[in-house]
PDB file of C-alpha atoms in Angstrom:
ATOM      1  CA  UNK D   1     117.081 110.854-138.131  1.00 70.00           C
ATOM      2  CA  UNK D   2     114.092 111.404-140.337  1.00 90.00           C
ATOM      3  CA  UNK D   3     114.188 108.324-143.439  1.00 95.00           C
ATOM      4  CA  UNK D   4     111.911 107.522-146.205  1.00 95.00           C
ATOM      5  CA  UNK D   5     112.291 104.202-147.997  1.00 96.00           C
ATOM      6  CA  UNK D   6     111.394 105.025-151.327  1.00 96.00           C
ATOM      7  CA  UNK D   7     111.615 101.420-152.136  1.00 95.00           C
ATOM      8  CA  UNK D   8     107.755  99.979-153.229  1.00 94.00           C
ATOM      9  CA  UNK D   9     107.294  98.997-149.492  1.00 96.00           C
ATOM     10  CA  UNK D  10     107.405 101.963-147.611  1.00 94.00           C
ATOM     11  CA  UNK D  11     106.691 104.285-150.475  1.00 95.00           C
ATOM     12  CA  UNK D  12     106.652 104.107-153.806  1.00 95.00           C
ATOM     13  CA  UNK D  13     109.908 103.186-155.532  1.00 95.00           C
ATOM     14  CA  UNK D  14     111.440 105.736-158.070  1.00 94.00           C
ATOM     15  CA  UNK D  15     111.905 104.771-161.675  1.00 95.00           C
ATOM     16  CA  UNK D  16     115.175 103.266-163.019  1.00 95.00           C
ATOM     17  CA  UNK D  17     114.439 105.173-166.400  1.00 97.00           C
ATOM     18  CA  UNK D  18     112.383 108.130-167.322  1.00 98.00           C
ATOM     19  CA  UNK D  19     110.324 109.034-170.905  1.00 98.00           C
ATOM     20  CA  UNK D  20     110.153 112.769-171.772  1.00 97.00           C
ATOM     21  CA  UNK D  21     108.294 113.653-174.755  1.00 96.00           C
ATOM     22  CA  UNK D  22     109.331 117.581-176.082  1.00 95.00           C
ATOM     23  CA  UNK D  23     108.850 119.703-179.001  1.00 95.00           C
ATOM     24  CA  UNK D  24     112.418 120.599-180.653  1.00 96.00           C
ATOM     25  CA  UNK D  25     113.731 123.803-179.276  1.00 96.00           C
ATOM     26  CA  UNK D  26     113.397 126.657-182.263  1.00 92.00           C
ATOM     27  CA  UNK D  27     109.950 124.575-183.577  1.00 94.00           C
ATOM     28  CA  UNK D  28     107.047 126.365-185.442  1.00 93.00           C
ATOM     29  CA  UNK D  29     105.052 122.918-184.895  1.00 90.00           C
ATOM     30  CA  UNK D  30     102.132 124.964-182.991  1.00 85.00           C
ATOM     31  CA  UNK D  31     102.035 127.432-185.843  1.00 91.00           C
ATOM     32  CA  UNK D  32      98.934 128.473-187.322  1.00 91.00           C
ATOM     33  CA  UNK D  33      98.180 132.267-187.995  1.00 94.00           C
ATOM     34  CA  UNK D  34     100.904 133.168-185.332  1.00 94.00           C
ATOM     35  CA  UNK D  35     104.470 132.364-185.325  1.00 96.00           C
ATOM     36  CA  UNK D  36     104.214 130.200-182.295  1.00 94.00           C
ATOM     37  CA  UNK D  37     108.147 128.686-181.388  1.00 93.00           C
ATOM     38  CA  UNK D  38     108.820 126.556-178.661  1.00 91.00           C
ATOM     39  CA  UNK D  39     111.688 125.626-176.058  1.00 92.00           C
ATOM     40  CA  UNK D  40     111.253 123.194-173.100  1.00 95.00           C
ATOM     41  CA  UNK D  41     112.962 123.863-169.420  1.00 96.00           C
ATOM     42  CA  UNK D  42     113.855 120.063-167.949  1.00 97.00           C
ATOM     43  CA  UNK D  43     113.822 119.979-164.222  1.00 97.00           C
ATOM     44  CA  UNK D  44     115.741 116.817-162.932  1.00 97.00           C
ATOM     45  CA  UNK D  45     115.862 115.746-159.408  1.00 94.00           C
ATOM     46  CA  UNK D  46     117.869 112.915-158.053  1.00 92.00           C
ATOM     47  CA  UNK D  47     115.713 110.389-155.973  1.00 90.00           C
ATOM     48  CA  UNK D  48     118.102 109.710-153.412  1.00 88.00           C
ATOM     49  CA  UNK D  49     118.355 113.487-150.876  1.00 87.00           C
ATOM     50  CA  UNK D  50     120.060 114.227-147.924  1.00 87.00           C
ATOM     51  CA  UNK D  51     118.212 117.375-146.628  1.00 86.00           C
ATOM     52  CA  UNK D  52     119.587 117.212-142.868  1.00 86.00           C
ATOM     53  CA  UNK D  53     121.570 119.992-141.392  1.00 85.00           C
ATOM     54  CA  UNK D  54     124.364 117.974-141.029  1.00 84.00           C
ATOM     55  CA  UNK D  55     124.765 116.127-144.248  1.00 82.00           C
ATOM     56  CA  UNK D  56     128.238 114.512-146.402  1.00 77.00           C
ATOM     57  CA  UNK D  57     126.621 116.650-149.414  1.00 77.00           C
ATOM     58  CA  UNK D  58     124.387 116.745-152.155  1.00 81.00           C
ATOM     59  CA  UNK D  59     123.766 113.746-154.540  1.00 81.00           C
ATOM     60  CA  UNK D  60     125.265 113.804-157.973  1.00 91.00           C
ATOM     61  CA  UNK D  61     124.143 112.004-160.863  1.00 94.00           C
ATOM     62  CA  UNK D  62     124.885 112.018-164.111  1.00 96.00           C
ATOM     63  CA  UNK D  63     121.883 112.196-166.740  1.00 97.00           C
ATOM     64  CA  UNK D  64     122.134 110.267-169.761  1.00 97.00           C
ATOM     65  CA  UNK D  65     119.707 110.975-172.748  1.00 98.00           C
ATOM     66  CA  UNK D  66     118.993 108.956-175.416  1.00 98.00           C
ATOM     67  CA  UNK D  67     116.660 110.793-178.043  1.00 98.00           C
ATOM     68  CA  UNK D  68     114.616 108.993-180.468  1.00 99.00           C
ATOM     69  CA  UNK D  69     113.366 111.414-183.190  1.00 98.00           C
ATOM     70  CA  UNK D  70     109.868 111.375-185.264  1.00 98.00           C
ATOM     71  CA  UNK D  71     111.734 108.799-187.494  1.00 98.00           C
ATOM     72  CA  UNK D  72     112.517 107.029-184.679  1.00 98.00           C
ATOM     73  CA  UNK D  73     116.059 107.915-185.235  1.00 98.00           C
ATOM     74  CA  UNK D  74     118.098 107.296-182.022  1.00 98.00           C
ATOM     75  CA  UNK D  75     120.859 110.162-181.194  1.00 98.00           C
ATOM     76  CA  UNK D  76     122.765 109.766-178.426  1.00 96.00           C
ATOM     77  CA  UNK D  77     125.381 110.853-176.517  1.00 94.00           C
ATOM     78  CA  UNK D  78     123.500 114.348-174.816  1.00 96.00           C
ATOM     79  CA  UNK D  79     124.630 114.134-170.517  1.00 96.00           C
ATOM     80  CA  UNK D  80     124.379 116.482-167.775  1.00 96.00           C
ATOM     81  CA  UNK D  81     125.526 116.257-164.335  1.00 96.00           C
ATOM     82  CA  UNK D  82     123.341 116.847-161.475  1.00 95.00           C
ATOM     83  CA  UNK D  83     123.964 117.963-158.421  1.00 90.00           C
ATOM     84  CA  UNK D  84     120.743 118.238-155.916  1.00 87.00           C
ATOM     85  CA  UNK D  85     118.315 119.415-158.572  1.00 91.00           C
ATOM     86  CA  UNK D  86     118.561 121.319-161.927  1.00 96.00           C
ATOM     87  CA  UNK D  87     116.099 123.855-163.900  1.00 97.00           C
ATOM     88  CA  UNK D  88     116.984 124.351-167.576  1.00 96.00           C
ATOM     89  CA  UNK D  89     115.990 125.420-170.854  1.00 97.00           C
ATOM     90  CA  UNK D  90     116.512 122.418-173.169  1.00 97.00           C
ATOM     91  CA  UNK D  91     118.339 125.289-175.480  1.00 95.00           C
ATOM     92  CA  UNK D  92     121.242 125.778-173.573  1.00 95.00           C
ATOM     93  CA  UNK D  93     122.350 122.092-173.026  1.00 96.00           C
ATOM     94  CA  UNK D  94     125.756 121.240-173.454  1.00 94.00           C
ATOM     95  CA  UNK D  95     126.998 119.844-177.518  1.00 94.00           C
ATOM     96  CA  UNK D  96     125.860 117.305-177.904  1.00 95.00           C
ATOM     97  CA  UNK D  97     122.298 119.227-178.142  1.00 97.00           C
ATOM     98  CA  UNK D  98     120.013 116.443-179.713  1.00 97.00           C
ATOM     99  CA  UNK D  99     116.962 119.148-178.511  1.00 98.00           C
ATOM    100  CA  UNK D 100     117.653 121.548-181.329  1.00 97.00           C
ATOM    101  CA  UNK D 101     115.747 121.509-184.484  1.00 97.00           C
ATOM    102  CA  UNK D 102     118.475 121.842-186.713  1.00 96.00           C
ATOM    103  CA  UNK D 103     120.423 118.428-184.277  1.00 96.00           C
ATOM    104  CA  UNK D 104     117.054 116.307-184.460  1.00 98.00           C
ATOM    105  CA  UNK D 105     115.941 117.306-187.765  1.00 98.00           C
ATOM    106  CA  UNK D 106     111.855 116.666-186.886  1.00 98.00           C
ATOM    107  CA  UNK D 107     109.514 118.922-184.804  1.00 96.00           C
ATOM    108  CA  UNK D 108     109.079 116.458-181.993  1.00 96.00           C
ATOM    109  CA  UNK D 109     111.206 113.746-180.569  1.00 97.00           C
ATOM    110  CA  UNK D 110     110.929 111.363-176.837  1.00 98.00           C
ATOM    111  CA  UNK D 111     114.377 111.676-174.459  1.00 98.00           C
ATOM    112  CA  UNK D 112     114.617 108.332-172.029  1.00 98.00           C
ATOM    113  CA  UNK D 113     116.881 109.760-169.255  1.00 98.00           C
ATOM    114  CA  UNK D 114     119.146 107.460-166.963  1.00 97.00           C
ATOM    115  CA  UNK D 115     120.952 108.446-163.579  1.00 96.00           C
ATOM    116  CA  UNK D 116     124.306 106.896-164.032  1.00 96.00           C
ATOM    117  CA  UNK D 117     127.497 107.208-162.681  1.00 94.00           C
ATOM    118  CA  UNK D 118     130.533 108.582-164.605  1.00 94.00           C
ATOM    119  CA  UNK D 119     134.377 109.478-163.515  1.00 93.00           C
ATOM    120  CA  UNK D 120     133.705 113.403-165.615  1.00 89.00           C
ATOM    121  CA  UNK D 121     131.132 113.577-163.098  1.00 93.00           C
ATOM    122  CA  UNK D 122     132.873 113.600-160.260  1.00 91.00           C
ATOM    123  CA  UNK D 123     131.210 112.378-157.052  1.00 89.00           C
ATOM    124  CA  UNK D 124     128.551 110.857-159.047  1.00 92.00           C
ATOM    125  CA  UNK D 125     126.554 108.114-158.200  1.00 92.00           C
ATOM    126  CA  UNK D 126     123.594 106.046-160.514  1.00 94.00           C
ATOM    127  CA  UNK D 127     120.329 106.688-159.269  1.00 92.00           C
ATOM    128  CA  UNK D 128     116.621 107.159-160.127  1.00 93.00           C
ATOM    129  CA  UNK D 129     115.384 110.403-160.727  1.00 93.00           C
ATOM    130  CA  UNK D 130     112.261 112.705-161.396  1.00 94.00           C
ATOM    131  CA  UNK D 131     111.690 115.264-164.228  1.00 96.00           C
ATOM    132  CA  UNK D 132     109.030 117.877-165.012  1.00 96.00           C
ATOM    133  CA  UNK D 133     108.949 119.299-168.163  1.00 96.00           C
ATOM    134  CA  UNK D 134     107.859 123.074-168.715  1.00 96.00           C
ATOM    135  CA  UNK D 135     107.019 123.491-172.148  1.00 93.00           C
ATOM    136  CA  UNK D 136     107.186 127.409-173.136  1.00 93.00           C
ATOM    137  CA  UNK D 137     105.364 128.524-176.211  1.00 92.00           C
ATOM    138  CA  UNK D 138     106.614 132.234-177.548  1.00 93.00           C
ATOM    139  CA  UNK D 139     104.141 133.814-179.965  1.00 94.00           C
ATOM    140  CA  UNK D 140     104.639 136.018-182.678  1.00 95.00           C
ATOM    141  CA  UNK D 141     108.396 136.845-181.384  1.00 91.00           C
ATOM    142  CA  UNK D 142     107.735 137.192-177.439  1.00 91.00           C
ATOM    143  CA  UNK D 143     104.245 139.169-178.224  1.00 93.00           C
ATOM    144  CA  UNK D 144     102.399 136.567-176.254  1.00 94.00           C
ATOM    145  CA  UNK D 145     103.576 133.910-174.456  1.00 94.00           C
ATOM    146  CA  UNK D 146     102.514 130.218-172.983  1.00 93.00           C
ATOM    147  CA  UNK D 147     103.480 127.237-171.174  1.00 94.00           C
ATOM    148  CA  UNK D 148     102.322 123.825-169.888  1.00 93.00           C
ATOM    149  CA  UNK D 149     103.920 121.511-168.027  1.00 93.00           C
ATOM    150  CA  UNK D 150     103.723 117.458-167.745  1.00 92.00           C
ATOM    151  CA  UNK D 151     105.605 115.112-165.270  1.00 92.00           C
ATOM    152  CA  UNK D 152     108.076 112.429-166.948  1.00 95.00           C
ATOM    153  CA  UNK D 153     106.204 108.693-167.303  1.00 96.00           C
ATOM    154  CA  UNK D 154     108.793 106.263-166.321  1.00 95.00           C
ATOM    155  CA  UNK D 155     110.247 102.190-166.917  1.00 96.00           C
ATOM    156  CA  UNK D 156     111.525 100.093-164.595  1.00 96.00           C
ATOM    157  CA  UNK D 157     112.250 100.627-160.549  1.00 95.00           C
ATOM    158  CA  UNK D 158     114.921 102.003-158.659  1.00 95.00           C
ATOM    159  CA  UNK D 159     115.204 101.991-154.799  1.00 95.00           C
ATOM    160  CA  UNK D 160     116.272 105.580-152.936  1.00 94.00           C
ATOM    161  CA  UNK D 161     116.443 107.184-149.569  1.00 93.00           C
ATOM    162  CA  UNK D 162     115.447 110.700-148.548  1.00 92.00           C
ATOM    163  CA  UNK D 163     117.075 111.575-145.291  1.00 91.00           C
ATOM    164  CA  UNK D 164     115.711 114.543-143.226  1.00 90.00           C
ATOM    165  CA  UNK D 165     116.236 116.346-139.933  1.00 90.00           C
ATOM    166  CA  UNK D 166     112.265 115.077-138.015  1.00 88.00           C
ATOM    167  CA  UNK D 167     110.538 118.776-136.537  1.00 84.00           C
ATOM    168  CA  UNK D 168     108.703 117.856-132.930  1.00 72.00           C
ATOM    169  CA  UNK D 169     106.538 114.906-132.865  1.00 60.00           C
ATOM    170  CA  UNK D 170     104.425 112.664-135.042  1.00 58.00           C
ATOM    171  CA  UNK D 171     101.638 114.064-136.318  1.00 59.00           C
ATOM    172  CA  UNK D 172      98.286 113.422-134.212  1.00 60.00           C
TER     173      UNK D 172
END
């Protein structure tokens, strides 16, 4: 079978913690003339995949957030479990939502996220991940719209193993 050592030998190692900066969901921060509000969609991948045909299953992980607001006033307790991948507006996370405005009571705040392990997750297992966040920008009420979108920095290093069916030779 096909394996990559993501381990800082063969390639590079994951990160045992990732650093998001966001924009609180429902901010006018970007406001000028135009009612600009923003929301940010959180892609999280687990590190460690097992993309063969015949596989024991998808990783799961569960994502623990610690959010540090412009105060530098730490909330925690915001988790989501992960199963292969997930693509989601920052809005629609479960209670506790430290993203909102009216939850982390400044216009911007940082989330460090940890893959961890936890029995409510069931299956789960800790490992190191890696986010993209998609920062959408609505304008005057949906009359224009925008978006960037930044990859997570990260602390620390985590080993992980991506397992995959090889297709004909090596390359030449």
């Amino acid at each position: 079978p096909g394996v990559l050592n993501l381990d800082g030998v063969e390639y590079d190692a994951g990160f045992a913690t990732l650093r998001v900066p966001f924009q609180a969901v429902g901010s006018a921060a970007f406001s000028g003339p135009r009612l600009i509000t923003s929301d940010t969609e959180l892609t999280l991948l687990p590190l460690d995949l097992d993309v063969r045909q015949e596989t024991s299953g998808v990783a799961t992980t569960l994502m623990r957030f610690d959010v540090w607001n412009m105060n530098e006033v730490k909330l925690s307790g915001a988790r989501r479990c992960v199963s292969c991948w997930d693509q989601v507006s920052l809005g629609v996370y479960d209670p506790p939502n430290h993203f909102l405005l009216e939850t982390l009571q400044t216009d911007h705040g940082v989330m460090r996220i940890d893959g961890t392990a936890a029995a409510d997750c069931i299956d789960s297992t800790p490992r190191a991940a890696w986010a993209i966040a998609t920062r959408r920008l609505r304008i005057d009420g949906g009359a224009d719209d925008a978006a960037s979108t930044g990859v997570a920095a990260g602390a620390g290093f985590e080993a992980a193993v991506v397992r995959f069916d090889p297709v004909g030779g090596p390359p030449r």
